[in-house]
PDB file of C-alpha atoms in Angstrom:
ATOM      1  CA  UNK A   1      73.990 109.696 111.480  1.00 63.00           C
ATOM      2  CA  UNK A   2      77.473 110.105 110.159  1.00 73.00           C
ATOM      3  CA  UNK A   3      79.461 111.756 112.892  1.00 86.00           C
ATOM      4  CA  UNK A   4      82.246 112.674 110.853  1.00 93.00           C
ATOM      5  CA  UNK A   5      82.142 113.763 106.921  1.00 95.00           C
ATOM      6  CA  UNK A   6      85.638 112.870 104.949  1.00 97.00           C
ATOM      7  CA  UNK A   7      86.160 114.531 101.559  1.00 96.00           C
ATOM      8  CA  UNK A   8      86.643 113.868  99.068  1.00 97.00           C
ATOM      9  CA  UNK A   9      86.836 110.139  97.948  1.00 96.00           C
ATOM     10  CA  UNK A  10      89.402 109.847  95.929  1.00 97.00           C
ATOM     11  CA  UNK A  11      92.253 112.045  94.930  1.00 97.00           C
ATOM     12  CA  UNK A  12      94.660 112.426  92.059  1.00 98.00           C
ATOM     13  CA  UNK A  13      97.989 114.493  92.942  1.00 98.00           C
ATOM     14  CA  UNK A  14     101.086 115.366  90.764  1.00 98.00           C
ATOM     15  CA  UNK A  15     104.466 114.538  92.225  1.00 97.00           C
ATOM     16  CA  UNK A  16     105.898 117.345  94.083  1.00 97.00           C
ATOM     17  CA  UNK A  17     101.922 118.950  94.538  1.00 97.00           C
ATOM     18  CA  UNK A  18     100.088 119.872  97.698  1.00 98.00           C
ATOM     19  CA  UNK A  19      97.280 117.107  98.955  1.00 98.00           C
ATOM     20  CA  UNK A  20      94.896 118.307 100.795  1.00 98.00           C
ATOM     21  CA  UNK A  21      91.744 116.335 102.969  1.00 98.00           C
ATOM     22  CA  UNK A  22      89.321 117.447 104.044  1.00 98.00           C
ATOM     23  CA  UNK A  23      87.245 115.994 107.271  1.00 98.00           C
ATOM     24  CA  UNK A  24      84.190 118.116 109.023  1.00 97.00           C
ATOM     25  CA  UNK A  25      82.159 116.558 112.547  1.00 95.00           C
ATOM     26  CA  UNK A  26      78.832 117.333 114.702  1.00 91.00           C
ATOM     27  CA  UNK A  27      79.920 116.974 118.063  1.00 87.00           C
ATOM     28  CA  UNK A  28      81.968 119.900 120.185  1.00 85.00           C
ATOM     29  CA  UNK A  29      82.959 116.945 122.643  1.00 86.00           C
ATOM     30  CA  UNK A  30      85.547 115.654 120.655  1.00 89.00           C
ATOM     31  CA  UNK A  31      88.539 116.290 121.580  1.00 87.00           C
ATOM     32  CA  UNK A  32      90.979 114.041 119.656  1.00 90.00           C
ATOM     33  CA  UNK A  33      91.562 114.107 115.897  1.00 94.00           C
ATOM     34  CA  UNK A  34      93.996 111.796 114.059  1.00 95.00           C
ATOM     35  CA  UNK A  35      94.847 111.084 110.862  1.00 97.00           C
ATOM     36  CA  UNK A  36      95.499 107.745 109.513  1.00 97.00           C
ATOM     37  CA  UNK A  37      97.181 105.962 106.577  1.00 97.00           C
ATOM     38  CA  UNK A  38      96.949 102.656 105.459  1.00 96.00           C
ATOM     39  CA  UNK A  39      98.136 100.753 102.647  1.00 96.00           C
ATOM     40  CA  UNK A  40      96.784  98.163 100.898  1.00 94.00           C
ATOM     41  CA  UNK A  41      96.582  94.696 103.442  1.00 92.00           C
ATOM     42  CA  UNK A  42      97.621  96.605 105.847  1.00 95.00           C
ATOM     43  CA  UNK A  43      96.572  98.056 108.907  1.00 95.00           C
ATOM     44  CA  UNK A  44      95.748 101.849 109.500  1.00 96.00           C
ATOM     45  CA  UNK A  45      98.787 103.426 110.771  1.00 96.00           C
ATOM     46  CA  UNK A  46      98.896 106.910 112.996  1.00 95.00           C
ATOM     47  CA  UNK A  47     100.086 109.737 110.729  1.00 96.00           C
ATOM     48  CA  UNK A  48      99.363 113.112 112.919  1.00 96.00           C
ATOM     49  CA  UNK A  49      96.907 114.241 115.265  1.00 94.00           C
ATOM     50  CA  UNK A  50      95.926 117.482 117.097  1.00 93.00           C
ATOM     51  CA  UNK A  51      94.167 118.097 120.216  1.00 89.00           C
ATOM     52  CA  UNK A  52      91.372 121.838 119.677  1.00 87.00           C
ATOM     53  CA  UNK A  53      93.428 123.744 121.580  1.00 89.00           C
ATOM     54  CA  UNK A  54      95.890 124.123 118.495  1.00 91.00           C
ATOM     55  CA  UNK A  55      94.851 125.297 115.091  1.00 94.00           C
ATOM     56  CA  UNK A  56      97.958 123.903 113.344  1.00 96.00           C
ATOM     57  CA  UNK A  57     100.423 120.817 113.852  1.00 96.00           C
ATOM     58  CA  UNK A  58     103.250 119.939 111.531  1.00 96.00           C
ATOM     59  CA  UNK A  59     105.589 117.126 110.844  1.00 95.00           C
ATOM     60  CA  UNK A  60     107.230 116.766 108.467  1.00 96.00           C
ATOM     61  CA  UNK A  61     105.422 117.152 105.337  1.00 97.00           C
ATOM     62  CA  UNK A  62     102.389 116.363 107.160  1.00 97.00           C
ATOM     63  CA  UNK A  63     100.411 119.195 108.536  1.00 97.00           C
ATOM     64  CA  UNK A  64      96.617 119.465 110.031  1.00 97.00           C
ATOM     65  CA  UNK A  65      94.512 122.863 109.762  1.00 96.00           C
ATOM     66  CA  UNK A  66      91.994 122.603 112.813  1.00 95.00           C
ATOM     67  CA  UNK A  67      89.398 125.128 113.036  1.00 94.00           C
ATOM     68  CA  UNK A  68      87.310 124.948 116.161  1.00 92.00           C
ATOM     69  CA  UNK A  69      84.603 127.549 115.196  1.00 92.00           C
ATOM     70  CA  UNK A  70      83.794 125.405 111.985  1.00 94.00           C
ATOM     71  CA  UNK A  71      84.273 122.115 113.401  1.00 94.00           C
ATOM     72  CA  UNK A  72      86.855 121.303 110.543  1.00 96.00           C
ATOM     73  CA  UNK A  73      90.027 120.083 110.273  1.00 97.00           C
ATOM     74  CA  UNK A  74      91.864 119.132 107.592  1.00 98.00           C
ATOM     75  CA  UNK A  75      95.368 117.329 106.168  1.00 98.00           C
ATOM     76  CA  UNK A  76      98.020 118.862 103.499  1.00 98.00           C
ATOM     77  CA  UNK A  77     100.822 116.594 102.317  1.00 98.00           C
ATOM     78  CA  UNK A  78     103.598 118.682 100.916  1.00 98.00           C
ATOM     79  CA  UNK A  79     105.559 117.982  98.269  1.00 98.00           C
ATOM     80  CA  UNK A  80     103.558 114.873  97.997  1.00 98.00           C
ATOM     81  CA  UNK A  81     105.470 111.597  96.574  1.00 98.00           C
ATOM     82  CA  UNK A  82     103.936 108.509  95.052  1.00 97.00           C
ATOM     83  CA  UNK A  83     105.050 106.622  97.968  1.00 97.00           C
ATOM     84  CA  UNK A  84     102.428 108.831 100.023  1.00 98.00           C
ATOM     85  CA  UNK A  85      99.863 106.842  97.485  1.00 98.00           C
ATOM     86  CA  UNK A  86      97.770 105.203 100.287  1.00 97.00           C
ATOM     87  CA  UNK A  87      93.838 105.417 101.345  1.00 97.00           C
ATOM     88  CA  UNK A  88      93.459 107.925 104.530  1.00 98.00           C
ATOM     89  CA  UNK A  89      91.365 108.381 107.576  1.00 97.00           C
ATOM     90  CA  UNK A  90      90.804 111.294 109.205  1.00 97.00           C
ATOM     91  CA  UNK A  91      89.250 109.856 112.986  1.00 96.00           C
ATOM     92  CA  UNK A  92      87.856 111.967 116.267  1.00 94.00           C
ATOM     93  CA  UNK A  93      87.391 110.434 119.843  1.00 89.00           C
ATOM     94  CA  UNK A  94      86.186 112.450 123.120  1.00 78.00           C
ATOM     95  CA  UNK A  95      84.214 112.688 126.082  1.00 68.00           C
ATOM     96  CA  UNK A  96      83.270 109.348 127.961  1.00 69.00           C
ATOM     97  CA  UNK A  97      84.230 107.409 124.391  1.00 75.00           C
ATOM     98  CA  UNK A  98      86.821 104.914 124.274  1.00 80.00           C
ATOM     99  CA  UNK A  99      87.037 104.026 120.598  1.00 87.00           C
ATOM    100  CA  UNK A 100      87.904 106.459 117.563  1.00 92.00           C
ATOM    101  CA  UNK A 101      85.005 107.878 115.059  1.00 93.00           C
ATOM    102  CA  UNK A 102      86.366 107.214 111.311  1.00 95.00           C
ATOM    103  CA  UNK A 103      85.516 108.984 108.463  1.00 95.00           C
ATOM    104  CA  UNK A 104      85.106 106.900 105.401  1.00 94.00           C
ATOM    105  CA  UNK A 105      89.162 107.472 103.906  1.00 96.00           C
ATOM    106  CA  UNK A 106      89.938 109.072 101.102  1.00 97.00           C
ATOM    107  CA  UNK A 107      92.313 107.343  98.335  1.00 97.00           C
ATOM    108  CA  UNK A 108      95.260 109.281  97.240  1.00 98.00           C
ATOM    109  CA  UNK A 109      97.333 108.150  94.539  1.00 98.00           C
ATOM    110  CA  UNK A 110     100.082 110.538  93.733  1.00 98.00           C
ATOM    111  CA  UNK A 111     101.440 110.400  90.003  1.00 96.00           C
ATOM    112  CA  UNK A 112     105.082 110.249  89.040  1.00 93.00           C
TER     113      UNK A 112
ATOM    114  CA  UNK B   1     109.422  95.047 120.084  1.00 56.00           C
ATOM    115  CA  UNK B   2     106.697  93.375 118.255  1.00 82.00           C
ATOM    116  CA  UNK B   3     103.216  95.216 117.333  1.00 93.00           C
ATOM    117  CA  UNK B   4     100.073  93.847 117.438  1.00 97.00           C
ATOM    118  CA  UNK B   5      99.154  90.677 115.613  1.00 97.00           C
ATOM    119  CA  UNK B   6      96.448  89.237 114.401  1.00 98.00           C
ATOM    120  CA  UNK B   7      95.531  85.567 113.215  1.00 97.00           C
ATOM    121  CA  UNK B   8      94.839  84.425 111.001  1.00 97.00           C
ATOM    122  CA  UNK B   9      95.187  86.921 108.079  1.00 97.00           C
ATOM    123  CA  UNK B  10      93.079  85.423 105.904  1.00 97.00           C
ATOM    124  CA  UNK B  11      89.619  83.294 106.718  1.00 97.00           C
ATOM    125  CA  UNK B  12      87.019  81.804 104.062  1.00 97.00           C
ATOM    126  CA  UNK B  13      84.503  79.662 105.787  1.00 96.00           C
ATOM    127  CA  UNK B  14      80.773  78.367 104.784  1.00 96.00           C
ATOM    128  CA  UNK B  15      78.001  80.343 105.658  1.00 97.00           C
ATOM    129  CA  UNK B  16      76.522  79.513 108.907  1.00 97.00           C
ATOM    130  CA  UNK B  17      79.855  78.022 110.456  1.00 97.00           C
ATOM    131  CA  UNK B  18      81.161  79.939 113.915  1.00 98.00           C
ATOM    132  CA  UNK B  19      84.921  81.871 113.607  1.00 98.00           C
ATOM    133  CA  UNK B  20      87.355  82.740 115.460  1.00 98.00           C
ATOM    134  CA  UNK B  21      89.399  85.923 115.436  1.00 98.00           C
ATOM    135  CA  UNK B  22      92.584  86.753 117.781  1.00 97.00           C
ATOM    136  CA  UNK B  23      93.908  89.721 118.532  1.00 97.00           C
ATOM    137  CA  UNK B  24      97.454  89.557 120.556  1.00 96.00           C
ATOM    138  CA  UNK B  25      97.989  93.203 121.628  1.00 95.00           C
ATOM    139  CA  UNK B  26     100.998  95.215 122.232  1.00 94.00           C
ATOM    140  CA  UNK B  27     102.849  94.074 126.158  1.00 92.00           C
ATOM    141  CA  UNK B  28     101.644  96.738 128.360  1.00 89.00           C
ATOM    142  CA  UNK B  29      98.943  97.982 126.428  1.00 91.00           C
ATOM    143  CA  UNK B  30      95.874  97.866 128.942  1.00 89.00           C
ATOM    144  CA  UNK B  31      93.168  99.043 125.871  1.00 91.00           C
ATOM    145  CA  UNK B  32      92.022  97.076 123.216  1.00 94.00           C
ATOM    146  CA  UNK B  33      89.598  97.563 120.263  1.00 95.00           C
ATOM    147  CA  UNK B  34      88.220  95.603 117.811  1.00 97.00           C
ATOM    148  CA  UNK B  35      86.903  97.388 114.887  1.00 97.00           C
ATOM    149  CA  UNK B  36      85.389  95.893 111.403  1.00 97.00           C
ATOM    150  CA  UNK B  37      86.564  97.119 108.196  1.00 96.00           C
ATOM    151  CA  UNK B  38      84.315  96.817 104.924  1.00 93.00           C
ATOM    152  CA  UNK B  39      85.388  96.962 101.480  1.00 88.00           C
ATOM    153  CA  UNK B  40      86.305 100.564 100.955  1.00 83.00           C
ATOM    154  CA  UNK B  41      84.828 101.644 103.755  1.00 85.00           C
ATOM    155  CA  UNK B  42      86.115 103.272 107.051  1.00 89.00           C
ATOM    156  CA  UNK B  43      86.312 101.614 110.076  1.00 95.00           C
ATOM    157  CA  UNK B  44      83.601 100.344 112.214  1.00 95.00           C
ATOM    158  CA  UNK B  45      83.938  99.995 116.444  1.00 95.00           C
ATOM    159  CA  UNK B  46      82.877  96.793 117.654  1.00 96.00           C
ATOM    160  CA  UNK B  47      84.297  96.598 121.390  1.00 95.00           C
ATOM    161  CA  UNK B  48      86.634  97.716 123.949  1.00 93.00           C
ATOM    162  CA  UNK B  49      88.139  96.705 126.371  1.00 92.00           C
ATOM    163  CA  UNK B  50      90.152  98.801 129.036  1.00 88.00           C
ATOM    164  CA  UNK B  51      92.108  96.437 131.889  1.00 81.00           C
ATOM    165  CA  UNK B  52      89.197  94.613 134.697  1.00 80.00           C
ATOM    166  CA  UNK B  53      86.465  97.166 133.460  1.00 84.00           C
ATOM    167  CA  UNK B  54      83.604  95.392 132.116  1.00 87.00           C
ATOM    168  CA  UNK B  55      83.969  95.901 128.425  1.00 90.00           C
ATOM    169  CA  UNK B  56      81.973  98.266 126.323  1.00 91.00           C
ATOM    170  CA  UNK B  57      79.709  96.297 123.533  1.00 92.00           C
ATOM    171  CA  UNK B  58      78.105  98.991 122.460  1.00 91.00           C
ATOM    172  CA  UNK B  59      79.669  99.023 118.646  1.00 93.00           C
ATOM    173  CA  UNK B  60      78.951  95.006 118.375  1.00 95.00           C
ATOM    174  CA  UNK B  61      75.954  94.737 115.603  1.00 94.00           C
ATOM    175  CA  UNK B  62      74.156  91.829 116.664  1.00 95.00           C
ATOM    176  CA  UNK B  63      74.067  88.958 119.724  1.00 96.00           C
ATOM    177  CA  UNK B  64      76.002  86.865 117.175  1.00 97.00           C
ATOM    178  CA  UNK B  65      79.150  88.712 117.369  1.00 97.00           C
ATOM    179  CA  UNK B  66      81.315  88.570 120.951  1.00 96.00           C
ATOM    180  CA  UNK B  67      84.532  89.388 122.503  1.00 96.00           C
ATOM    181  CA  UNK B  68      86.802  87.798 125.437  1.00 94.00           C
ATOM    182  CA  UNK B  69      89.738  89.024 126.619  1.00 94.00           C
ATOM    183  CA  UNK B  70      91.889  87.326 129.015  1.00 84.00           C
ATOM    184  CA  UNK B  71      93.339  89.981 131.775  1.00 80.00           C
ATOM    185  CA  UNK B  72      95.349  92.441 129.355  1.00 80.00           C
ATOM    186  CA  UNK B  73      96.403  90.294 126.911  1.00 88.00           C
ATOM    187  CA  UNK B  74      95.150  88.354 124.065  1.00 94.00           C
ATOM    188  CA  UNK B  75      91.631  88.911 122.935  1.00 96.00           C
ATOM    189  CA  UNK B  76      89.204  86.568 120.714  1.00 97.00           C
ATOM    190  CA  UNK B  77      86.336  88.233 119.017  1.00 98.00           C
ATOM    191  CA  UNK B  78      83.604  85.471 118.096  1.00 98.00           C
ATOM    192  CA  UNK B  79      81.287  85.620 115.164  1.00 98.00           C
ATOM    193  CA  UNK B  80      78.778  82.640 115.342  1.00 98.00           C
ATOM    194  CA  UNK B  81      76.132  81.699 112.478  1.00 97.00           C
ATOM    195  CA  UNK B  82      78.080  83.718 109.865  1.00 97.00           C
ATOM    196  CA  UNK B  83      76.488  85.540 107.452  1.00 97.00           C
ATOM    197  CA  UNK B  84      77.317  86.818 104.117  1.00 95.00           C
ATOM    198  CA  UNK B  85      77.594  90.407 104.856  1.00 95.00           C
ATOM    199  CA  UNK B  86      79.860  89.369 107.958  1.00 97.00           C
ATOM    200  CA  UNK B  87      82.701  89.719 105.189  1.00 97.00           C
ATOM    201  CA  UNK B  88      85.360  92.191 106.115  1.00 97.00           C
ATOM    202  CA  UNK B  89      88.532  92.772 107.151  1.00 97.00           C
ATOM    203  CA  UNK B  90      88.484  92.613 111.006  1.00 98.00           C
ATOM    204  CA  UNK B  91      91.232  95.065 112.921  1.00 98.00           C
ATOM    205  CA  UNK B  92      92.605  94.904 116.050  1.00 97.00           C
ATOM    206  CA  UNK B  93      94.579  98.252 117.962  1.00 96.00           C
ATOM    207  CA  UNK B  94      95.889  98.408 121.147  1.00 94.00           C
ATOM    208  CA  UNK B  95      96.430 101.134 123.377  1.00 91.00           C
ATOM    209  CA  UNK B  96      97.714 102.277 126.791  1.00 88.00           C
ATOM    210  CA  UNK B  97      94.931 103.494 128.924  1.00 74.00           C
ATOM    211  CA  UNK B  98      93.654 106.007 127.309  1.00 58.00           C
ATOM    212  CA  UNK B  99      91.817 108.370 129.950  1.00 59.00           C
ATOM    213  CA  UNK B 100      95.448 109.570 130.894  1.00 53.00           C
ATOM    214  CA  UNK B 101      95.333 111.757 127.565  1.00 65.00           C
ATOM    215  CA  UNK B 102      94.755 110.400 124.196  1.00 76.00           C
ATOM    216  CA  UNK B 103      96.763 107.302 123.784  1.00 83.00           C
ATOM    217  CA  UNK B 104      97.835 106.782 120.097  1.00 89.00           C
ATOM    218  CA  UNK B 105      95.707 103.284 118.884  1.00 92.00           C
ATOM    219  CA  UNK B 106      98.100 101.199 117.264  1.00 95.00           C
ATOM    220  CA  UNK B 107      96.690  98.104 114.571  1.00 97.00           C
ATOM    221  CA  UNK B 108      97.191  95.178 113.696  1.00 97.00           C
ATOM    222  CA  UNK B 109      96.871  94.152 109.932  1.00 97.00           C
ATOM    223  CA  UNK B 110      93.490  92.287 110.425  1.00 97.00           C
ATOM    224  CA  UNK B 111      91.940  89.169 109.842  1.00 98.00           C
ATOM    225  CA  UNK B 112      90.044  89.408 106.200  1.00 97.00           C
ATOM    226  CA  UNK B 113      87.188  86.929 106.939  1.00 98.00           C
ATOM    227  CA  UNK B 114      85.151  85.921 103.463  1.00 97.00           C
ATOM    228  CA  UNK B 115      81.680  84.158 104.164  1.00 97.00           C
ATOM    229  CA  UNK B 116      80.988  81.850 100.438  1.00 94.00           C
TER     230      UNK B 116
END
């Protein structure tokens, strides 16, 4: 059972658009929900995360939409640049769990 | 200060032949995870590790795959009898202890292991 649904696959963005991800989970326990981005042969680096007792976190041009009632939460990448081209993970963790729930990434590649 | 590293990058071996895989966390980091990335696919958890606590397995997909760590440093995950679809890129993050609050996991580049 997939505990956490990304969406969508892939993504095509204009320079200077809004990128938005979408990621949806099962279980209320989590409590934990990071984003990721990694580059090609590289390793997934921490973007932004939010704990549920938010419903918004920004930084920079990187914000996450959390909505508790839907069990949804979501990333927007503002102004979006082609340097932002990168595959990313939207992730949850709680409860007794150690180790963080990935979705399956999304690949963004933002045109010129 | 350095992150984590990983050796080696890259792996090809025969079918059937045991591997390898080190993980050299972050100093001071008490949590580490391995975690098994297919070919466009997200990441899978293998094992963790949190300082003398016996480690949890749970993610580990079959007796052939293991994991050592010595106290809270380096940690060797172990894939014996290789097989074909053992072919991924194998990640390593490190953590401090996470059950004081959500401790961001930070990874190393991996180890892409290719079974011919």
């Amino acid at each position: 059972q997939q505990q956490v649904k990304q969406s969508p696959q892939s993504l095509i963005v204009q320079k200077g658009g809004i990128s938005i991800i979408n990621c949806a989970y099962e279980n209320t326990a989590f409590d934990y929900f990071p984003w990721y981005q990694q580059f090609p042969g590289k390793g997934p680096a921490l973007l932004i995360a939010i704990r549920p007792d938010v419903s918004e976190k920004k930084e920079g041009r990187f914000t996450i939409s959390f909505n508790k009632s839907a069990k949804q939460f979501s990333l927007h990448i503002m102004d979006s640049q082609p340097g932002d081209s990168a595959t990313y993970f939207c992730a949850v963790k709680g409860g007794s769990q150690g180790n963080l729930i990935f979705g399956k990434g999304t690949k963004l590649s933002v045109k010129p | 200060g350095a992150g984590v590293s990983q050796s080696p990058s890259n792996k090809v071996t025969e079918k059937g032949k045991d591997v390898e895989l080190r993980c050299d966390p972050i100093s001071g980091h008490t949590a580490l995870y391995w975690y098994r990335q297919r070919l466009g696919q997200g990441l899978e958890f293998l094992i963790y590790f949190q300082g003398n606590s016996a480690p949890d397995k749970s993610g580990l997909p079959s007796d052939r795959f293991s994991a050592e760590r010595t106290g809270e440093s380096v940690s060797t995950l172990t894939i014996q009898r290789t097989q074909q679809e053992d072919s991924a890129v194998y990640l390593c993050a490190s953590s401090l202890w996470h059950r004081e609050g959500n401790q961001p996991q930070h990874f190393g580049d991996g180890t892409r292991l290719s079974i011919l």
